[in-house]
Short mmCIF file of C-alpha atoms in Angstrom, two decimals:
data_model
loop_
_atom_site.label_atom_id
_atom_site.label_comp_id
_atom_site.label_asym_id
_atom_site.label_seq_id
_atom_site.Cartn_x
_atom_site.Cartn_y
_atom_site.Cartn_z
CA MET U 1 -5.51 47.76 108.96
CA ARG U 2 -3.65 44.65 110.05
CA ASN U 3 -0.94 44.87 112.66
CA LYS U 4 1.96 44.48 110.23
CA GLY U 5 3.38 47.95 110.69
CA ASP U 6 6.47 46.79 112.54
CA PHE U 7 7.27 44.28 109.82
CA LEU U 8 6.86 46.80 107.03
CA LYS U 9 8.92 49.31 108.97
CA LEU U 10 11.67 46.72 109.20
CA ALA U 11 11.43 46.14 105.45
CA ASP U 12 11.77 49.88 104.88
CA LYS U 13 14.85 50.04 107.09
CA ILE U 14 16.46 47.28 105.09
CA ARG U 15 15.46 49.05 101.92
CA GLN U 16 17.60 52.03 102.92
CA LYS U 17 20.66 49.83 103.40
CA ALA U 18 22.62 47.50 101.14
CA PHE U 19 20.83 44.42 99.90
CA THR U 20 22.12 40.86 99.85
CA PHE U 21 21.41 38.23 97.25
CA GLY U 22 19.36 35.20 98.12
CA GLY U 23 15.95 34.99 99.71
CA GLU U 24 14.84 33.38 102.93
CA SER U 25 11.56 31.60 102.60
CA CYS U 26 9.80 28.57 103.92
CA ILE U 27 6.65 26.51 103.81
CA MET U 28 4.39 25.10 106.46
CA LYS U 29 2.18 22.09 106.86
CA GLY U 30 -1.55 22.57 106.36
CA ARG U 31 -2.38 23.73 109.86
CA PRO U 32 -3.60 27.08 111.16
CA ASN U 33 -0.78 28.11 113.49
CA HIS U 34 2.45 29.39 111.92
CA ARG U 35 5.67 30.26 113.71
CA LYS U 36 5.51 33.45 115.71
CA GLU U 37 9.25 34.12 115.58
CA PRO U 38 10.41 37.60 114.54
CA PHE U 39 10.97 38.09 110.84
CA ASP U 40 14.63 37.93 109.85
CA MET U 41 15.04 39.96 106.68
CA SER U 42 18.83 39.69 106.59
CA GLY U 43 18.81 37.22 103.73
CA THR U 44 16.08 38.80 101.62
CA LYS U 45 15.92 41.45 98.98
CA HIS U 46 12.88 42.97 97.39
CA LEU U 47 12.64 44.34 93.93
CA ALA U 48 13.13 48.03 94.59
CA LEU U 49 16.38 47.35 96.40
CA CYS U 50 17.65 44.95 93.78
CA MET U 51 17.01 47.35 90.96
CA ALA U 52 18.64 50.19 92.86
CA ALA U 53 21.82 48.15 92.95
CA LEU U 54 21.52 47.33 89.26
CA LEU U 55 21.12 51.01 88.52
CA ALA U 56 24.17 51.79 90.62
CA GLY U 57 26.07 49.21 88.60
CA GLY U 58 25.22 50.98 85.38
CA ILE U 59 23.09 48.24 83.87
CA PHE U 60 20.19 50.50 82.91
CA SER U 61 20.38 52.77 79.91
CA ALA U 62 19.98 56.51 80.32
CA CYS U 63 18.34 56.65 76.89
CA ASN U 64 21.30 58.51 75.43
CA GLY U 65 20.78 57.06 72.00
CA SER U 66 23.85 54.85 72.18
CA ALA U 67 21.94 51.58 72.11
CA ASP U 68 19.70 50.17 69.48
CA GLY U 69 16.90 49.57 71.97
CA GLU U 70 16.50 45.89 71.12
CA SER U 71 16.84 43.07 73.62
CA SER U 72 16.02 39.40 73.70
CA LEU U 73 15.60 36.86 76.47
CA ALA U 74 17.78 33.92 75.60
CA ASP U 75 16.87 31.68 78.51
CA SER U 76 13.41 30.33 79.27
CA THR U 77 14.32 30.29 82.95
CA ALA U 78 14.27 34.08 82.66
CA GLU U 79 16.91 35.18 85.09
CA LEU U 80 17.69 38.87 85.33
CA GLN U 81 19.30 39.56 81.98
CA SER U 82 21.72 42.40 81.29
CA THR U 83 21.64 43.88 77.78
CA SER U 84 23.16 46.83 76.00
CA SER U 85 20.12 48.94 76.76
CA THR U 86 18.36 47.76 79.92
CA THR U 87 17.31 44.91 82.17
CA SER U 88 13.88 43.35 82.59
CA LEU U 89 12.41 40.94 85.10
CA THR U 90 10.39 38.11 83.60
CA ASN U 91 8.99 34.90 84.93
CA ASP U 92 11.74 32.29 85.22
CA SER U 93 9.12 29.58 84.92
CA SER U 94 8.03 30.68 81.48
CA THR U 95 9.24 31.44 78.00
CA THR U 96 9.01 35.00 76.74
CA THR U 97 8.92 35.42 72.97
CA ASP U 98 7.79 38.36 70.86
CA ASN U 99 6.61 40.23 73.95
CA THR U 100 4.30 37.42 75.06
CA VAL U 101 4.61 36.58 78.75
CA SER U 102 3.49 33.02 79.44
CA HIS U 103 2.92 32.22 83.08
CA THR U 104 3.44 29.20 85.27
CA THR U 105 0.53 27.36 86.87
CA GLU U 106 -1.81 29.24 84.55
CA SER U 107 0.35 28.96 81.45
CA GLN U 108 -2.51 27.73 79.30
CA THR U 109 -5.02 30.35 80.38
CA ASP U 110 -3.17 33.44 81.42
CA THR U 111 -0.91 34.74 78.69
CA THR U 112 -0.24 38.44 78.60
CA SER U 113 0.28 39.49 75.02
CA ALA U 114 -0.79 41.98 72.41
CA THR U 115 -1.71 40.43 69.09
CA GLU U 116 -3.12 41.41 65.76
CA ASP U 117 -6.57 41.45 67.34
CA THR U 118 -5.57 44.80 68.81
CA THR U 119 -6.74 46.86 65.85
CA VAL U 120 -8.88 49.95 65.30
CA THR U 121 -10.31 51.70 62.28
CA GLU U 122 -8.41 54.98 62.41
CA ASN U 123 -4.74 55.73 62.07
CA THR U 124 -2.99 57.21 65.08
CA THR U 125 0.25 59.17 65.33
CA LEU U 126 1.74 59.45 68.81
CA SER U 127 4.38 62.14 68.98
CA SER U 128 7.27 62.89 71.28
CA ASP U 129 6.97 63.33 75.05
CA THR U 130 3.63 61.52 75.10
CA THR U 131 2.13 60.79 78.52
CA VAL U 132 0.49 57.38 78.65
CA THR U 133 -2.94 57.06 80.25
CA GLU U 134 -2.83 56.41 83.97
CA THR U 135 -4.69 53.48 85.47
CA GLU U 136 -7.38 53.64 88.12
CA THR U 137 -6.22 52.60 91.54
CA THR U 138 -7.26 51.91 95.10
CA THR U 139 -5.70 53.84 97.97
CA TYR U 140 -3.15 51.80 99.91
CA LEU U 141 -0.66 52.41 102.71
CA THR U 142 2.05 53.60 100.35
CA THR U 143 3.06 56.87 101.98
CA THR U 144 6.67 57.44 102.90
CA THR U 145 8.09 59.21 105.93
CA GLU U 146 11.06 61.44 106.68
CA GLU U 147 12.70 58.48 108.36
CA PHE U 148 12.13 56.23 105.35
CA PRO U 149 11.98 58.43 102.24
CA ASP U 150 11.34 57.00 98.80
CA THR U 151 14.70 57.23 97.06
CA GLU U 152 14.47 54.29 94.66
CA ALA U 153 13.38 54.48 91.03
CA PRO U 154 10.57 52.29 89.70
CA ILE U 155 11.66 48.96 88.31
CA LEU U 156 11.13 47.36 84.93
CA LEU U 157 9.27 44.06 84.70
CA ASN U 158 8.73 43.92 80.94
CA GLY U 159 10.66 46.21 78.61
CA GLY U 160 8.37 45.78 75.62
CA TRP U 161 11.15 44.61 73.33
CA GLY U 162 9.81 43.01 70.19
CA THR U 163 6.68 45.19 70.27
CA THR U 164 4.98 44.74 66.90
CA ILE U 165 1.66 46.33 65.96
CA LEU U 166 -0.52 46.34 62.86
CA GLN U 167 -0.57 49.33 60.59
CA GLY U 168 -3.53 51.54 61.46
CA SER U 169 -3.97 50.23 64.99
CA ASP U 170 -3.92 52.18 68.24
CA PHE U 171 -0.69 52.22 70.20
CA ASP U 172 -0.64 52.51 73.98
CA LEU U 173 2.78 51.76 75.42
CA ASN U 174 1.18 50.68 78.70
CA ASP U 175 -0.17 47.62 76.89
CA TRP U 176 3.32 46.49 75.93
CA VAL U 177 5.48 47.11 78.98
CA GLY U 178 5.40 46.30 82.69
CA TYR U 179 6.79 48.26 85.62
CA ALA U 180 6.30 48.74 89.35
CA ASP U 181 7.36 50.95 92.24
CA PHE U 182 7.86 49.99 95.87
CA TYR U 183 5.62 52.77 97.22
CA ASP U 184 3.80 54.46 94.34
CA PRO U 185 0.84 52.49 92.91
CA THR U 186 0.59 54.80 89.89
CA PRO U 187 4.01 55.75 88.53
CA VAL U 188 3.70 57.72 85.30
CA LEU U 189 4.91 56.36 81.96
CA THR U 190 6.05 58.76 79.23
CA TYR U 191 8.17 58.38 76.15
CA THR U 192 10.07 60.46 73.64
CA GLY U 193 10.11 59.70 69.95
CA GLU U 194 7.32 59.16 67.46
CA VAL U 195 5.28 56.07 66.59
CA ASP U 196 3.27 56.62 63.39
CA THR U 197 0.89 53.69 63.16
CA SER U 198 -0.28 54.80 59.72
CA THR U 199 3.13 54.04 58.20
CA CYS U 200 5.00 50.74 58.37
CA GLY U 201 8.49 50.96 59.80
CA LYS U 202 10.62 50.72 62.92
CA TYR U 203 10.28 53.49 65.49
CA PRO U 204 12.91 53.81 68.24
CA ILE U 205 11.61 55.44 71.40
CA CYS U 206 12.90 56.14 74.90
CA ALA U 207 10.46 55.28 77.70
CA THR U 208 10.57 56.76 81.21
CA VAL U 209 8.67 55.78 84.34
CA THR U 210 8.57 58.35 87.17
CA ASP U 211 7.18 57.80 90.65
CA ALA U 212 5.50 60.35 92.93
CA ALA U 213 8.81 61.14 94.62
CA GLY U 214 10.40 62.07 91.30
CA ASN U 215 12.55 58.95 90.98
CA ALA U 216 12.76 57.90 87.33
CA LEU U 217 13.79 54.91 85.24
CA SER U 218 14.44 55.10 81.48
CA TRP U 219 15.08 52.53 78.77
CA GLU U 220 15.03 52.23 75.01
CA LEU U 221 12.94 50.03 72.74
CA THR U 222 11.87 49.87 69.11
CA VAL U 223 8.23 49.63 68.02
CA SER U 224 7.64 47.88 64.69
CA VAL U 225 4.57 48.83 62.63
CA VAL U 226 3.78 46.11 60.08
CA GLU U 227 1.21 45.41 57.39
CA SER U 228 0.54 41.90 58.68
CA MET U 229 1.56 40.10 61.84
CA PRO U 230 4.42 37.58 61.55
CA THR U 231 3.63 33.91 62.06
CA GLY U 232 5.70 31.03 63.33
CA GLY U 233 9.11 31.50 64.83
CA GLY U 234 10.19 30.79 68.36
CA GLY U 235 12.59 28.20 69.64
CA GLY U 236 10.08 25.45 70.22
CA ALA U 237 9.05 23.77 73.44
CA SER U 238 11.47 22.07 75.79
CA PRO U 239 11.47 18.26 75.71
CA ASN U 240 9.13 16.29 77.91
CA LEU U 241 10.34 14.81 81.19
CA SER U 242 9.09 11.39 82.25
CA PHE U 243 8.15 10.86 85.88
CA ASP U 244 10.63 7.98 86.14
CA SER U 245 13.47 10.20 84.92
CA PHE U 246 12.30 13.00 87.18
CA MET U 247 12.41 10.77 90.26
CA ALA U 248 15.77 9.31 89.27
CA GLN U 249 17.32 12.76 88.79
CA HIS U 250 16.24 14.01 92.20
CA ALA U 251 16.25 10.88 94.32
CA ALA U 252 17.50 11.65 97.81
CA GLU U 253 16.70 10.90 101.40
CA GLY U 254 13.74 12.88 102.67
CA VAL U 255 12.21 13.87 99.32
CA ARG U 256 8.92 12.86 97.78
CA PHE U 257 7.45 13.53 94.36
CA GLY U 258 4.10 14.78 93.14
CA ILE U 259 2.19 16.85 90.60
CA ASP U 260 -0.15 19.83 90.38
CA VAL U 261 -3.20 19.85 88.14
CA SER U 262 -6.09 21.96 86.92
CA ARG U 263 -8.75 21.57 84.26
CA TRP U 264 -6.04 21.57 81.59
CA GLN U 265 -5.13 18.01 82.56
CA GLU U 266 -8.81 17.04 82.14
CA ASP U 267 -9.67 13.52 83.35
CA VAL U 268 -6.86 12.27 85.56
CA ASP U 269 -6.47 8.63 86.60
CA PHE U 270 -5.13 9.23 90.09
CA GLU U 271 -4.72 5.51 90.78
CA ALA U 272 -2.28 5.36 87.86
CA VAL U 273 -0.60 8.56 89.05
CA LYS U 274 0.03 7.03 92.45
CA ALA U 275 1.21 3.76 90.94
CA ALA U 276 3.74 5.74 88.90
CA GLY U 277 5.35 6.97 92.12
CA ALA U 278 3.57 10.22 92.98
CA SER U 279 2.66 10.70 96.63
CA PHE U 280 0.79 14.02 96.46
CA VAL U 281 -1.17 16.33 94.19
CA ILE U 282 -1.90 20.03 94.50
CA MET U 283 -4.89 21.14 92.49
CA ARG U 284 -6.43 24.40 91.41
CA ILE U 285 -9.56 24.99 93.44
CA GLY U 286 -10.52 28.07 91.45
CA TYR U 287 -9.50 31.23 89.66
CA TYR U 288 -10.39 34.87 90.15
CA TYR U 289 -10.66 37.49 87.43
CA ASP U 290 -13.81 39.61 87.69
CA GLU U 291 -15.42 36.88 89.76
CA ILE U 292 -14.38 33.65 91.42
CA ASN U 293 -14.96 30.45 89.50
CA MET U 294 -14.37 26.90 90.65
CA ASP U 295 -11.99 24.91 88.50
CA GLU U 296 -14.17 22.72 86.32
CA TYR U 297 -12.39 19.54 87.46
CA TYR U 298 -11.77 20.43 91.11
CA LEU U 299 -14.57 18.42 92.71
CA ARG U 300 -13.70 15.34 90.72
CA ASN U 301 -9.98 15.80 91.32
CA ILE U 302 -10.17 16.24 95.08
CA ALA U 303 -12.42 13.21 95.54
CA ALA U 304 -10.47 10.94 93.20
CA ALA U 305 -7.07 11.95 94.57
CA LYS U 306 -8.15 11.26 98.13
CA ASP U 307 -9.67 7.93 97.10
CA ALA U 308 -6.34 7.00 95.51
CA GLY U 309 -4.54 7.71 98.78
CA LEU U 310 -2.65 10.76 97.58
CA GLU U 311 -1.90 13.70 99.86
CA VAL U 312 -3.72 16.81 98.62
CA GLY U 313 -3.42 20.58 98.57
CA VAL U 314 -5.14 23.40 96.69
CA TYR U 315 -4.20 26.72 95.08
CA LEU U 316 -6.16 29.74 93.94
CA TYR U 317 -5.07 31.67 90.89
CA THR U 318 -6.03 35.30 91.46
CA ILE U 319 -5.53 38.80 90.09
CA ALA U 320 -7.10 40.43 93.16
CA ASN U 321 -5.74 43.93 93.82
CA THR U 322 -7.88 45.16 96.72
CA GLU U 323 -8.34 44.06 100.31
CA GLU U 324 -12.03 43.43 99.68
CA GLU U 325 -11.23 41.06 96.83
CA ILE U 326 -8.65 39.21 98.92
CA ARG U 327 -11.16 38.73 101.73
CA GLN U 328 -13.70 37.46 99.20
CA ASN U 329 -11.11 35.07 97.78
CA ALA U 330 -10.26 33.64 101.19
CA SER U 331 -13.90 33.37 102.23
CA TRP U 332 -14.79 31.56 99.02
CA ILE U 333 -11.95 29.06 99.46
CA ALA U 334 -12.99 28.33 103.03
CA GLU U 335 -16.59 27.85 101.92
CA GLN U 336 -15.57 25.32 99.27
CA LEU U 337 -13.24 23.43 101.61
CA ASP U 338 -15.89 23.36 104.34
CA GLY U 339 -13.46 22.16 106.99
CA MET U 340 -11.74 19.58 104.78
CA GLU U 341 -8.29 18.64 106.08
CA LEU U 342 -5.47 19.43 103.67
CA ASP U 343 -1.91 18.14 103.61
CA PHE U 344 -0.47 21.46 102.42
CA PRO U 345 -1.17 25.13 103.06
CA VAL U 346 -3.50 26.88 100.63
CA ALA U 347 -1.33 28.35 97.88
CA PHE U 348 -1.68 31.99 96.82
CA ASP U 349 -0.89 32.26 93.11
CA TRP U 350 -0.55 35.85 91.82
CA GLU U 351 1.62 36.13 88.73
CA ARG U 352 0.32 38.83 86.39
CA PHE U 353 3.54 40.85 86.25
CA GLY U 354 3.72 41.49 82.51
CA ASN U 355 1.52 44.61 82.80
CA PHE U 356 1.64 44.98 86.58
CA GLN U 357 1.01 48.74 86.53
CA GLN U 358 -2.48 48.17 85.17
CA PHE U 359 -3.52 46.76 88.55
CA GLY U 360 -2.87 50.08 90.31
CA MET U 361 -0.65 48.57 93.00
CA SER U 362 2.81 49.09 94.37
CA ILE U 363 5.21 46.29 95.24
CA ARG U 364 4.44 46.94 98.89
CA ASP U 365 0.70 46.73 98.22
CA LEU U 366 0.92 43.25 96.72
CA ASN U 367 3.03 41.99 99.60
CA GLU U 368 0.43 43.43 101.98
CA LEU U 369 -2.33 41.61 100.11
CA PHE U 370 -0.57 38.30 100.55
CA LEU U 371 -0.23 38.99 104.28
CA LEU U 372 -3.96 39.66 104.41
CA PHE U 373 -4.71 36.46 102.48
CA ALA U 374 -2.59 34.44 104.92
CA GLU U 375 -4.31 35.99 107.93
CA GLU U 376 -7.77 35.47 106.46
CA MET U 377 -7.03 31.81 105.74
CA GLU U 378 -5.68 31.37 109.25
CA GLY U 379 -8.94 32.76 110.56
CA TYR U 380 -10.73 29.98 108.69
CA GLY U 381 -8.41 27.34 110.13
CA TYR U 382 -5.99 27.00 107.21
CA SER U 383 -2.43 28.11 106.70
CA ALA U 384 -1.30 29.74 103.46
CA MET U 385 1.79 29.56 101.30
CA LEU U 386 3.17 31.76 98.57
CA TYR U 387 3.60 30.33 95.08
CA SER U 388 6.01 32.21 92.84
CA SER U 389 8.90 31.84 90.45
CA LYS U 390 12.52 32.22 91.49
CA THR U 391 12.90 35.64 89.89
CA TYR U 392 9.99 37.18 91.76
CA LEU U 393 10.75 35.43 95.04
CA GLU U 394 14.18 37.01 94.93
CA ASN U 395 13.19 40.40 93.60
CA PHE U 396 9.54 41.22 94.26
CA TRP U 397 8.25 39.38 97.30
CA TYR U 398 9.74 40.21 100.70
CA VAL U 399 7.19 38.60 103.04
CA GLN U 400 8.14 34.97 102.49
CA GLN U 401 10.48 34.78 105.48
CA GLY U 402 7.49 34.26 107.75
CA TYR U 403 5.43 32.07 105.43
CA PRO U 404 5.87 28.85 103.49
CA VAL U 405 6.97 29.00 99.86
CA TRP U 406 6.26 26.91 96.79
CA LEU U 407 9.11 27.65 94.38
CA ALA U 408 8.65 27.50 90.60
CA HIS U 409 11.95 27.17 88.76
CA TYR U 410 12.11 25.08 85.59
CA THR U 411 15.67 23.82 85.61
CA SER U 412 17.48 20.62 86.52
CA GLU U 413 19.20 22.28 89.49
CA THR U 414 17.82 25.37 91.19
CA ASP U 415 20.10 28.03 92.61
CA TYR U 416 17.37 29.72 94.63
CA ALA U 417 18.94 30.50 98.01
CA GLY U 418 15.79 30.75 100.09
CA GLU U 419 14.06 28.02 102.02
CA TYR U 420 11.16 26.15 100.43
CA ILE U 421 9.43 22.87 100.84
CA LEU U 422 7.98 22.50 97.35
CA TRP U 423 9.87 22.95 94.11
CA GLN U 424 7.87 23.01 90.90
CA ARG U 425 10.59 21.53 88.72
CA SER U 426 8.97 21.25 85.28
CA CYS U 427 5.80 22.10 83.40
CA ARG U 428 6.54 19.54 80.66
CA GLY U 429 6.14 16.39 82.70
CA ARG U 430 4.58 13.15 81.51
CA ILE U 431 3.15 10.58 83.91
CA ASP U 432 0.86 7.56 83.64
CA GLY U 433 -2.76 8.55 84.15
CA ILE U 434 -2.54 11.96 82.43
CA ASP U 435 -2.63 12.45 78.65
CA THR U 436 -1.20 15.99 78.63
CA ASP U 437 1.80 17.84 80.03
CA VAL U 438 1.71 18.29 83.80
CA ASP U 439 3.79 20.11 86.42
CA PHE U 440 6.22 17.98 88.44
CA ASN U 441 6.98 18.91 92.05
CA ILE U 442 9.46 17.87 94.74
CA LEU U 443 8.55 17.90 98.44
CA TYR U 444 11.37 18.30 100.98
CA GLU U 445 10.36 16.63 104.22
CA SER U 446 13.18 18.22 106.22
CA GLU U 447 11.82 21.66 105.35
CA LEU U 448 8.31 20.54 106.19
CA ALA U 449 9.53 19.46 109.61
CA LYS U 450 10.51 23.05 110.40
CA TRP U 451 6.85 23.95 110.46
#
């Protein structure tokens, strides 16, 4: 195992004390050697600690039947929202509607939802105190010690509000909610109440997630069984942002502007992109599900962007949940780059939080996997950076103090307190040379200089 024990021990010590809001994070230039200074966790908070404080503040419901179990996310920036029944973490770079979690850089390919396609031929009645099927998992370093016991409850990532299923279909609550624990990769989900999928109606239930140490989290939700799935609805997409307006809004000394692209932008005229004022482009090199695939436009994009005189970087979208997969991811990236010089660190993009428990990982495990990815890339001569939304940088990731960060926060003015060099400002950008929406990014040269 990698020599990160001291760092994780420090994180555990902080976990047992009070947390502070705001994260410390940074980004580095595309070079192999990162700063070797000690990690300062004083400005960070990870998810288990944050949710412990929320619990102490009485935000979570105890499933006492006093709330109606319904909740809605009113803001597409998806901050931590407090409702009458519970609180859920969602991606602040996405819009969550009808229990569909739409992600950031992969928003057109990676949407976690349950739709009317989830049907079976037999009716199913799930009665009270049902234990939901556990997921398979890989063994990780998740054990606790007497010095650092596990005293925090699991946390809720997706409360499953708005869950709607077709009459006669199977119902597995694990498909509709998301949760995680700092240490335990397989916390157990149960619920009380009955969901009769053979009969249309609304079924209030109380869900509980319990970790191996006996810490538990409960919340209420209502499951709707319908004859046919509703269509339409939603608040509509946010308006497009022109690149000229984008640059004018954020013009300042020491900032530059750019985009990130994947196959969803199709054929990009990078000469026109540069003429419009962009100075850099970060592109998807590939994506990993069951196997690694190169982005269909990567080879064209990297060559054309360089020819246009744009600075370039790459990111890998991955759902890897084992050390072996992470090593394979890093090796594959290095093989494709083949020594090519980049202007940014290689970005690690892991954002499947809507049903996080199905990956059989703890919060600590995923942070460890990013550390491994960064070390593997360094071994190949490249630095790495962490891509994530504001919500998860503040509440889930705790390793970013020692690594560069690419922040995703779709708002005109971010209140993220950590350090970052790249801010993904919008996913609804329009720029000459691209016929579709594209992500707009701001580069902060003063932050780059720190690395």
